XYZ file of C-alpha atoms in Angstrom:
694
model
C 0.000 0.000 0.000
C 1.311 3.472 -0.837
C 1.231 6.180 1.800
C 2.473 9.112 -0.258
C -1.031 10.186 -1.268
C -3.776 9.729 1.304
C -7.426 9.257 0.380
C -10.019 11.793 1.479
C -11.349 10.400 4.758
C -14.932 10.412 5.987
C -15.473 13.694 7.814
C -17.032 11.929 10.773
C -13.778 10.309 11.775
C -11.054 12.859 11.147
C -9.082 14.328 14.061
C -7.513 17.654 12.973
C -3.763 18.017 13.604
C -2.831 21.719 13.499
C 0.594 23.326 13.236
C 3.080 23.579 14.894
C 2.713 19.794 15.240
C 4.388 17.973 12.323
C 2.377 16.767 9.367
C 0.423 13.534 9.996
C 0.560 10.452 7.788
C -3.082 9.607 7.070
C -3.992 6.869 7.287
C -1.150 5.668 9.485
C 0.996 2.830 8.232
C 0.393 0.960 11.485
C -3.404 1.048 11.372
C -3.454 0.398 7.629
C -1.356 -2.737 7.995
C -2.760 -4.562 11.011
C -6.169 -5.893 12.137
C -8.416 -3.454 13.974
C -10.941 -4.092 16.738
C -14.085 -4.878 14.741
C -16.401 -2.760 16.858
C -14.278 0.397 16.638
C -13.743 0.002 12.888
C -17.446 0.042 12.002
C -18.150 2.914 9.631
C -14.554 3.950 8.967
C -14.756 3.008 5.302
C -18.394 3.949 4.837
C -17.899 7.452 3.458
C -19.752 10.685 4.196
C -22.876 8.989 5.569
C -21.023 6.898 8.125
C -22.359 7.047 11.657
C -19.522 7.199 14.212
C -19.566 4.801 17.133
C -20.285 6.802 20.317
C -17.330 7.350 22.657
C -19.384 5.738 25.402
C -19.042 2.495 23.443
C -15.537 2.970 22.013
C -14.006 3.792 25.397
C -15.862 1.184 27.448
C -13.486 -1.430 28.892
C -14.169 -4.785 27.246
C -12.536 -7.907 25.874
C -11.110 -7.279 22.412
C -10.311 -10.173 20.092
C -8.655 -10.580 16.697
C -7.118 -7.108 16.846
C -3.797 -5.355 17.395
C -5.510 -2.047 18.195
C -8.807 -0.231 18.651
C -9.760 3.162 17.290
C -10.545 5.399 20.250
C -10.955 9.115 20.812
C -9.119 10.891 23.619
C -11.386 12.381 26.259
C -11.754 16.137 25.857
C -9.927 17.671 28.838
C -9.078 20.936 27.054
C -11.293 23.263 29.096
C -9.008 25.327 31.315
C -5.925 23.308 30.279
C -2.541 24.926 29.677
C 0.918 23.942 28.530
C 3.483 23.316 31.263
C 6.504 22.553 29.082
C 7.397 22.041 25.433
C 10.523 20.138 24.326
C 11.891 22.196 21.450
C 14.880 19.855 21.065
C 12.636 16.884 20.291
C 10.257 19.046 18.274
C 13.038 19.663 15.774
C 13.905 15.952 15.709
C 10.397 14.876 14.735
C 10.028 17.488 12.001
C 8.341 20.554 13.500
C 8.786 23.641 11.308
C 12.082 25.277 12.333
C 10.281 28.625 12.504
C 7.848 27.212 15.088
C 10.157 25.427 17.539
C 9.845 28.055 20.285
C 6.649 28.897 22.149
C 7.455 32.547 21.558
C 7.118 31.935 17.794
C 3.491 30.773 18.026
C 0.430 32.894 17.560
C -2.240 32.779 20.270
C -4.418 30.757 17.934
C -1.639 28.232 17.318
C -1.061 27.882 21.052
C -4.769 27.331 21.751
C -5.099 24.731 18.999
C -1.992 22.882 20.143
C -3.275 22.686 23.729
C -6.600 21.363 22.455
C -4.900 18.558 20.538
C -2.636 17.668 23.475
C -5.616 17.477 25.853
C -8.072 15.570 23.677
C -10.058 18.541 22.362
C -8.999 18.353 18.716
C -12.495 17.480 17.550
C -13.568 20.995 18.513
C -11.365 22.379 15.750
C -12.999 23.228 12.391
C -12.508 19.985 10.454
C -12.882 21.459 6.974
C -9.633 23.415 7.298
C -7.628 20.192 7.603
C -9.178 17.921 4.962
C -7.562 19.257 1.792
C -3.972 20.244 1.176
C -1.021 19.700 -1.084
C 0.295 16.911 1.125
C -3.083 15.311 1.679
C -5.411 15.740 4.655
C -4.008 17.055 7.937
C -6.046 14.492 9.831
C -5.502 11.512 12.100
C -7.514 8.746 13.705
C -6.233 7.925 17.216
C -5.894 4.354 18.474
C -4.949 2.283 21.519
C -2.912 -0.940 21.466
C -4.230 -4.335 22.510
C -1.676 -6.534 24.264
C -1.194 -9.023 27.072
C 1.792 -9.609 29.275
C 3.485 -11.268 32.222
C 3.178 -9.120 35.330
C 5.591 -10.003 38.143
C 6.133 -13.407 36.546
C 2.510 -14.398 35.853
C 0.592 -14.095 32.612
C -2.199 -11.558 33.186
C -4.288 -11.906 30.011
C -5.506 -8.827 28.139
C -3.901 -5.578 29.302
C -3.477 -2.971 26.558
C -3.176 0.819 26.517
C -5.361 1.660 29.474
C -4.531 5.365 29.587
C -2.393 5.894 26.486
C -3.804 6.832 23.089
C -1.659 7.186 19.966
C -2.595 10.373 18.119
C -0.864 9.774 14.806
C 2.336 8.995 12.911
C 4.616 11.751 11.648
C 7.539 11.476 9.247
C 10.388 13.981 9.424
C 10.715 15.078 5.765
C 14.456 15.739 6.150
C 15.515 12.509 7.877
C 12.743 10.139 6.803
C 12.366 8.989 10.416
C 8.891 7.929 11.488
C 7.536 8.934 14.904
C 4.380 7.945 16.746
C 2.928 10.636 19.026
C 1.005 9.303 22.002
C -1.008 10.943 24.787
C -0.706 9.387 28.252
C -3.561 10.245 30.599
C -6.021 10.940 27.791
C -8.974 9.007 29.234
C -10.507 5.558 29.074
C -9.931 3.016 26.314
C -11.254 -0.531 25.840
C -8.197 -1.631 27.853
C -8.647 0.537 30.960
C -10.182 -2.302 32.988
C -11.138 -0.761 36.352
C -9.007 2.376 35.937
C -10.060 5.904 34.958
C -7.571 6.442 32.107
C -6.131 9.598 33.689
C -2.617 10.521 34.784
C -1.761 12.672 37.780
C 0.630 15.606 37.637
C 3.354 13.922 39.704
C 3.566 10.816 37.479
C 3.421 12.942 34.325
C 6.307 15.119 35.509
C 8.356 12.036 36.381
C 7.869 10.508 32.927
C 8.290 13.775 31.037
C 11.668 14.474 32.633
C 13.101 10.990 32.968
C 12.614 9.938 29.356
C 14.795 12.872 28.343
C 17.315 12.217 31.127
C 17.806 8.575 30.128
C 18.127 9.467 26.437
C 20.718 12.156 27.225
C 22.763 9.569 29.161
C 23.079 7.492 25.996
C 20.459 4.828 26.722
C 17.666 4.099 24.188
C 14.391 5.585 25.370
C 11.028 6.932 24.356
C 11.012 10.736 24.329
C 8.853 13.543 25.720
C 7.391 16.286 23.523
C 5.049 18.173 25.845
C 3.251 18.124 29.173
C -0.052 19.853 29.896
C -2.033 20.577 33.043
C -5.738 19.783 33.038
C -8.573 20.593 35.409
C -9.414 16.899 35.665
C -9.675 15.776 39.262
C -7.929 12.446 39.756
C -8.309 10.205 42.798
C -5.368 8.009 43.804
C -4.156 6.328 47.007
C -2.644 9.646 48.100
C -6.026 11.374 47.712
C -7.287 13.922 45.186
C -4.566 15.084 42.772
C -4.372 17.435 39.769
C -4.538 15.795 36.349
C -2.013 16.058 33.550
C -1.264 14.610 30.106
C 2.143 13.821 28.616
C 2.714 13.688 24.878
C 5.398 11.036 24.473
C 7.061 9.918 21.267
C 8.676 6.739 19.911
C 9.196 5.194 16.457
C 6.856 2.409 17.579
C 5.064 1.451 20.805
C 4.820 -2.280 20.012
C 5.735 -4.467 22.995
C 6.513 -8.084 23.796
C 2.943 -8.312 25.080
C 1.512 -7.618 21.614
C 2.851 -11.018 20.559
C 1.920 -12.734 23.802
C -1.794 -12.026 23.641
C -2.102 -13.824 20.271
C 0.127 -16.682 21.423
C -1.926 -17.452 24.530
C -5.150 -17.153 22.568
C -3.697 -19.562 19.985
C -4.380 -16.970 17.286
C -1.603 -17.926 14.861
C -3.030 -15.912 11.962
C -2.832 -12.533 13.693
C 0.429 -13.440 15.388
C 1.959 -13.921 11.963
C 0.473 -10.659 10.669
C 2.065 -8.821 13.581
C 5.411 -10.583 13.092
C 5.351 -9.720 9.377
C 4.697 -6.071 10.164
C 7.401 -5.793 12.834
C 10.033 -7.578 10.752
C 9.340 -5.647 7.541
C 8.168 -2.213 8.705
C 9.791 -1.755 12.112
C 13.129 -3.464 11.408
C 13.136 -3.274 7.586
C 14.159 -6.927 7.302
C 13.525 -8.049 3.706
C 11.372 -11.060 2.926
C 13.258 -14.334 2.745
C 14.744 -15.116 -0.642
C 12.835 -18.045 -2.119
C 15.821 -19.298 -4.111
C 18.049 -19.311 -1.023
C 15.438 -21.197 0.969
C 14.958 -23.734 -1.825
C 18.717 -24.248 -2.059
C 18.938 -24.815 1.713
C 16.069 -27.309 1.586
C 17.644 -29.190 -1.303
C 20.981 -29.411 0.456
C 19.933 -30.216 4.008
C 16.336 -31.409 4.095
C 16.013 -33.766 1.123
C 19.258 -35.546 1.818
C 17.608 -37.406 4.715
C 13.986 -38.162 5.464
C 12.705 -36.079 8.379
C 12.531 -37.930 11.674
C 9.659 -37.611 14.088
C 10.117 -37.425 17.813
C 9.048 -41.078 18.150
C 11.618 -42.146 15.533
C 14.343 -40.470 17.548
C 13.139 -42.016 20.824
C 12.970 -45.459 19.222
C 16.466 -45.205 17.852
C 17.794 -44.063 21.208
C 16.354 -47.156 22.879
C 17.924 -49.458 20.300
C 21.445 -48.154 20.818
C 23.522 -49.517 23.652
C 25.094 -46.891 25.934
C 28.615 -47.651 24.775
C 27.553 -47.238 21.140
C 25.864 -43.878 21.624
C 27.600 -40.948 19.939
C 26.713 -37.292 19.946
C 24.730 -36.389 16.856
C 26.146 -33.604 14.665
C 24.354 -30.257 15.027
C 21.320 -29.981 12.796
C 21.703 -27.354 10.041
C 19.525 -24.321 10.723
C 18.094 -21.644 8.504
C 17.521 -18.262 10.101
C 14.486 -16.786 8.436
C 13.312 -13.202 8.853
C 11.497 -13.984 12.104
C 14.668 -15.371 13.643
C 16.486 -12.256 12.433
C 13.751 -10.123 13.980
C 14.151 -11.877 17.343
C 17.917 -11.429 17.055
C 17.426 -7.674 16.572
C 15.123 -7.480 19.579
C 17.604 -9.418 21.739
C 20.503 -7.152 20.724
C 18.548 -3.977 21.354
C 17.304 -5.235 24.708
C 20.873 -6.122 25.725
C 22.110 -2.625 24.870
C 19.201 -1.025 26.713
C 19.750 -2.946 29.953
C 23.543 -2.603 29.836
C 22.867 1.115 29.643
C 20.599 0.933 32.685
C 23.267 -0.864 34.698
C 25.966 1.614 33.685
C 23.959 4.719 34.611
C 22.523 3.231 37.799
C 18.923 3.244 36.547
C 16.202 1.042 38.055
C 13.079 0.644 35.910
C 10.878 -0.791 38.633
C 8.250 -2.657 36.571
C 9.895 -4.849 33.935
C 6.740 -6.726 32.989
C 6.658 -8.031 29.428
C 3.970 -5.495 28.533
C 6.514 -2.777 29.418
C 9.216 -4.170 27.108
C 9.623 -2.448 23.737
C 10.524 -4.547 20.683
C 12.847 -1.669 19.739
C 14.786 -1.979 22.992
C 13.572 1.419 24.194
C 13.094 2.332 27.830
C 9.336 2.914 28.055
C 6.581 3.286 30.651
C 8.345 5.301 33.336
C 6.562 4.551 36.599
C 8.308 3.705 39.898
C 11.789 4.223 38.467
C 14.840 5.499 40.360
C 18.450 6.370 39.789
C 20.682 4.839 42.443
C 21.811 7.069 45.270
C 24.286 4.937 47.196
C 25.415 1.861 45.294
C 23.212 -1.051 46.364
C 22.883 -3.920 43.858
C 19.825 -5.224 45.700
C 17.996 -1.884 45.664
C 14.243 -2.152 44.991
C 12.809 1.150 43.772
C 9.198 -0.088 43.573
C 7.595 -0.631 46.968
C 4.928 -2.756 45.224
C 7.711 -5.261 44.410
C 7.728 -7.064 47.747
C 9.856 -9.965 46.482
C 12.505 -7.829 44.775
C 11.869 -9.346 41.369
C 12.919 -6.118 39.667
C 15.795 -5.127 41.954
C 18.703 -3.323 40.285
C 20.981 -6.367 40.003
C 18.114 -8.489 38.648
C 17.466 -6.370 35.565
C 19.718 -8.175 33.035
C 18.344 -11.558 34.105
C 14.765 -10.325 33.894
C 15.390 -9.060 30.355
C 16.608 -12.539 29.449
C 13.515 -14.071 31.059
C 11.250 -11.671 29.180
C 12.996 -12.531 25.920
C 12.352 -16.202 26.587
C 8.631 -15.412 26.853
C 8.757 -13.560 23.550
C 10.644 -16.473 21.988
C 7.782 -18.810 22.963
C 5.418 -16.779 20.809
C 7.723 -17.051 17.772
C 8.797 -20.694 18.091
C 6.709 -22.023 15.220
C 7.758 -19.261 12.832
C 11.440 -19.572 13.744
C 11.319 -23.385 13.816
C 9.796 -23.554 10.332
C 13.128 -22.204 9.094
C 13.262 -22.269 5.273
C 9.652 -23.465 4.965
C 8.149 -20.524 6.866
C 6.319 -19.250 3.772
C 4.876 -22.651 2.890
C 1.652 -21.895 4.742
C -0.085 -25.153 3.906
C 2.851 -27.158 5.256
C 3.119 -24.958 8.357
C -0.577 -25.346 9.157
C -0.193 -29.101 8.807
C 2.672 -29.075 11.320
C 0.728 -26.955 13.768
C -2.295 -29.235 13.511
C -0.278 -32.155 14.846
C 1.098 -31.933 18.415
C 3.964 -34.238 17.445
C 4.966 -32.240 14.374
C 4.546 -28.956 16.168
C 6.927 -30.187 18.841
C 9.475 -30.752 16.104
C 9.036 -27.100 15.059
C 9.703 -26.022 18.620
C 12.762 -28.258 18.882
C 14.154 -26.763 15.672
C 13.524 -23.263 17.060
C 15.199 -24.033 20.367
C 18.695 -24.320 18.911
C 18.308 -20.996 17.111
C 16.822 -19.208 20.116
C 19.511 -20.458 22.504
C 22.233 -19.326 20.095
C 20.605 -15.892 19.769
C 20.256 -15.581 23.551
C 23.931 -16.378 23.990
C 25.373 -14.287 21.170
C 22.868 -11.496 20.690
C 21.985 -10.939 24.320
C 24.615 -12.275 26.723
C 27.666 -11.441 24.614
C 26.274 -8.108 23.403
C 25.314 -7.135 26.954
C 28.740 -7.969 28.374
C 30.587 -6.214 25.548
C 28.469 -3.075 25.748
C 28.584 -2.979 29.552
C 32.361 -3.324 29.580
C 32.729 -0.519 27.051
C 30.386 1.787 28.966
C 32.079 1.131 32.312
C 35.526 1.398 30.726
C 34.625 4.918 29.628
C 33.170 5.791 33.038
C 36.432 4.697 34.687
C 38.497 6.707 32.214
C 40.192 3.633 30.775
C 39.751 4.554 27.123
C 37.446 3.691 24.262
C 36.092 0.365 23.083
C 39.443 -0.529 21.518
C 41.125 -0.327 24.946
C 38.819 -2.651 26.880
C 40.654 -5.428 28.696
C 38.889 -8.448 30.171
C 40.912 -8.247 33.380
C 39.602 -4.727 34.071
C 36.241 -6.250 34.957
C 37.649 -8.652 37.550
C 40.581 -6.573 38.826
C 39.043 -3.091 38.947
C 35.306 -2.781 38.299
C 33.881 -5.679 40.328
C 36.090 -4.983 43.390
C 35.315 -1.259 43.154
C 31.551 -1.881 43.042
C 31.830 -4.269 45.978
C 33.777 -1.647 47.936
C 31.146 0.984 47.088
C 28.429 -1.347 48.360
C 30.291 -2.019 51.608
C 30.794 1.673 52.348
C 27.482 3.076 51.039
C 29.174 5.205 48.393
C 27.102 7.405 46.075
C 27.181 5.666 42.685
C 27.248 8.808 40.541
C 29.516 10.933 42.711
C 32.051 8.097 42.827
C 32.853 8.434 39.121
C 32.808 12.251 39.139
C 35.307 12.319 42.019
C 37.403 9.515 40.564
C 38.002 11.794 37.583
C 40.041 14.038 39.926
C 42.390 11.206 40.901
C 45.858 12.145 39.591
C 48.660 9.750 38.680
C 51.278 11.871 36.915
C 54.703 11.444 38.501
C 53.496 8.690 40.839
C 54.400 5.117 39.966
C 52.044 3.211 42.256
C 49.221 3.694 44.714
C 51.463 3.313 47.781
C 53.240 6.530 46.794
C 49.887 8.245 46.364
C 48.266 7.522 49.742
C 47.628 11.156 50.649
C 45.494 11.551 47.555
C 43.823 8.176 48.137
C 42.813 9.237 51.644
C 41.406 12.551 50.388
C 39.429 10.726 47.686
C 37.955 8.194 50.118
C 37.105 10.847 52.705
C 35.318 12.920 50.074
C 33.035 10.174 48.788
C 32.222 8.336 52.028
C 29.208 9.476 54.072
C 30.521 11.376 57.092
C 29.218 8.814 59.588
C 30.875 5.960 57.670
C 34.149 7.919 57.475
C 34.172 8.557 61.211
C 33.441 4.944 62.079
C 35.369 3.031 59.415
C 37.445 5.555 57.473
C 40.880 4.006 58.013
C 39.629 0.541 57.071
C 37.914 1.951 53.968
C 41.170 3.573 52.841
C 43.075 0.339 53.291
C 40.463 -1.768 51.509
C 40.210 0.705 48.615
C 43.726 -0.286 47.626
C 42.423 -3.692 46.483
C 41.122 -2.060 43.310
C 42.861 1.333 43.331
C 46.259 -0.344 42.993
C 45.110 -2.122 39.826
C 43.428 1.069 38.594
C 46.517 3.196 39.184
C 48.762 0.627 37.499
C 46.405 0.403 34.514
C 46.517 4.158 33.973
C 50.262 4.692 34.342
C 50.876 1.734 32.067
C 49.219 3.483 29.113
C 50.507 6.609 27.412
C 46.949 7.378 26.259
C 45.624 7.492 29.826
C 48.432 9.140 31.758
C 47.436 12.751 31.154
C 45.278 13.613 34.170
C 43.557 16.629 32.611
C 42.596 14.808 29.423
C 41.381 11.752 31.342
C 39.320 13.956 33.655
C 37.685 15.727 30.697
C 36.808 12.404 29.056
C 35.329 10.984 32.252
C 33.230 14.064 32.903
C 31.677 13.726 29.462
C 30.181 10.336 30.360
C 29.616 10.660 34.125
C 26.740 13.052 34.849
C 27.012 15.967 37.232
C 23.217 16.265 37.288
C 21.104 13.164 37.909
C 17.310 13.107 38.104
C 17.282 11.370 41.459
C 13.975 10.702 43.185
C 14.525 13.517 45.680
C 15.042 15.943 42.791
C 11.891 14.727 41.043
C 9.950 15.018 44.307
C 11.101 18.588 44.870
C 10.158 19.562 41.311
C 6.746 17.900 41.717
C 6.003 19.775 44.941
C 6.934 23.151 43.516
C 5.178 22.555 40.189
C 2.021 21.417 41.979
C 1.984 24.722 43.860
C 2.706 26.644 40.660
C -0.098 24.867 38.776
C -2.460 25.643 41.623
C -1.642 29.352 41.355
C -2.165 29.381 37.589
C -5.414 27.408 37.794
C -6.905 29.831 40.321
C -5.754 32.933 38.466
C -3.320 33.949 41.194
C -1.409 37.023 39.961
C 1.525 36.689 42.363
C 5.003 36.436 40.900
C 5.739 32.745 40.334
C 9.467 31.871 40.336
C 8.632 28.293 39.421
C 6.571 29.054 36.314
C 9.394 27.939 34.033
C 10.814 25.316 36.440
C 9.966 22.361 34.200
C 11.695 24.003 31.234
C 14.789 24.574 33.354
C 14.939 21.059 34.758
C 14.212 19.608 31.313
C 17.299 21.458 30.068
C 19.327 19.978 32.938
C 18.129 16.474 32.027
C 19.209 17.058 28.433
C 22.617 18.502 29.460
C 23.650 16.352 32.430
C 27.434 16.423 32.181
C 28.268 19.932 33.361
C 30.552 21.007 30.522
C 33.532 22.866 31.921
C 33.205 26.049 29.877
C 30.728 28.374 31.567
C 29.550 29.643 28.168
C 28.318 26.139 27.370
C 26.235 26.085 30.534
C 23.947 28.988 29.700
C 20.364 28.019 29.069
C 17.110 29.583 28.070
C 13.494 28.662 28.522
C 11.318 27.835 25.557
C 10.158 31.471 25.714
C 13.673 32.572 24.869
C 14.431 34.085 28.286
C 17.654 33.236 30.087
C 17.220 30.970 33.113
C 18.572 32.082 36.461
C 20.422 29.474 38.504
C 21.384 29.448 42.152
C 24.878 28.635 43.333
C 25.571 25.419 45.173
C 28.334 23.798 47.183
C 29.208 21.437 44.329
C 30.424 24.379 42.261
C 28.008 23.621 39.395
C 26.069 26.863 39.291
C 24.000 25.859 36.306
C 22.176 23.085 38.187
C 21.362 25.221 41.192
C 20.036 23.350 44.193
C 19.599 20.058 42.358
C 23.139 18.714 42.722
C 25.272 17.862 45.712
C 24.778 15.319 48.503
C 21.407 13.582 48.733
C 19.492 15.202 51.625
C 18.605 12.885 54.476
C 14.886 13.099 53.714
C 15.552 12.177 50.066
C 17.554 8.987 50.600
C 16.009 5.723 49.431
C 12.718 7.149 48.123
C 10.546 4.388 46.650
C 7.487 4.760 44.450
C 4.544 2.516 43.649
C 3.207 1.143 40.365
C 0.725 4.032 40.262
C 3.539 6.589 40.145
């Protein structure tokens, strides 16, 4: 299907998308390619006389079958709503007109229309203005995803986008990149179950900021375009809270759970449709070459008759133990679905190695929160480590510590195994995956289907080992090598992990050392003119005293200094042994470009939430008092996007999206640009946990 020229849609179903938002692709490639919820699709192709399904039906929670998504309209929360922050950096990335990146460049009418779209009120806009145009209609039809998932280790059945609604797809005309804009907190969908579909201000602020913080630290993530305040009253465990909506962006929001729901419903037809779409459209993996598959079959399959499971068992019984020999590995053909799984495994490995290197805890690594693109998504009870604690649990709903910090790589592997189960038949079919009649015959027989799964197992295990375990370890070593100032990827040594990194992390755990401050202060460790650590003990003692909590230093300082030498000696020797690493100033500059000075810790997020809640209250009630926190989100967003504290003061200047220069307070850490949000974690802010509703 071609998407360059869109058909004129029925007026009943168009959602206007005004500037400065980028041009929509209508219809979207996603909705045009995959099966839709039958109820929500009624009338969409029926022309001018179509009768739209009432929102009371579209948004009613219900069981949805045979569908990847449902059309659904966001709830109109535009009355009294206003924009809290706009991410001009991302706006440029997704293709917003360069003359409309700043809020100050918008007309009042453009601002009002944008707020309406971002708060579900787009249908109030005059539709006729957006139907015709040189690039086709400026219209969209929002949708919500249908998926299942394992939650805390147990399959939970249908889940889906309970409070997230995808507005539309946009394509940056300069880069060709496709982006899907989604509203979180936009009201009920068929997948809301017993929830209200809203988002509170505190959770919206946390997601809006953290997505940008994680991306700026070099870890794949969804992104944040805008956050709005609404007058919706939301009731949560904490009581009545102000409502808010985040506009978040990703190339695709497809998750592991999208495959799982079809697998557990034994819906092989739609599972294949989804796998075809993800492999071809999301990963651009070409269809398998028929000649190559035929050649493989001729060489490896027709040489011997296929053996059933019973044949193999019978032969095993007939062979005496001393005669048994290990069978040669069976030749395998990696079709496009195996290649797709390989891509997902690699991307997931890089994502979680990034988490471990920046001290990030996700908090809810259910399979419905795992992106097939290996993006960090669904920011809920997350946390950046304060003191280094491998067993830290940031989600107080996680009573068993399933998603503790040190568990994250293993959980990713477990989640991948659940995704692999859904793809076993397609992967196991190997070169015959497009012989649909043969594949259906295999799946109709439990014995033959088991053979498919056995064939898939060898491929999946190999992918898990090479595309996840090996990729994770390689990427983690490279990231930590850079954090330690030990050079680029070409300078990684295996012994650095065992001689320096692991002992250093263990020492940090023993002495409750701040994970992030450790690396910033280690950058100041000087080696020039000093051959070994024993000759450098004055500096070692100063370093240890600086990074240890004062109570720990007073009680165990001398022991901590002595025990630090277990890894500092190897670290010192490693540096002085390399001409590329010896220069203290150059090494310090390199380390400070990968070790953040500003980290969105939970205490920082909490402080921002408290002050923004007060600011929103003033704006909502028409309070005319001077509000120093009016642009706070813009300022902290900038900090999240520039976390490394570049040394040149000129590089630290910032401006709000209104073009005005931000004012920053001084702080003891000497990083004026970050104001009060850097330095030691205050006592009240240590170990803050959040719940799944955060």
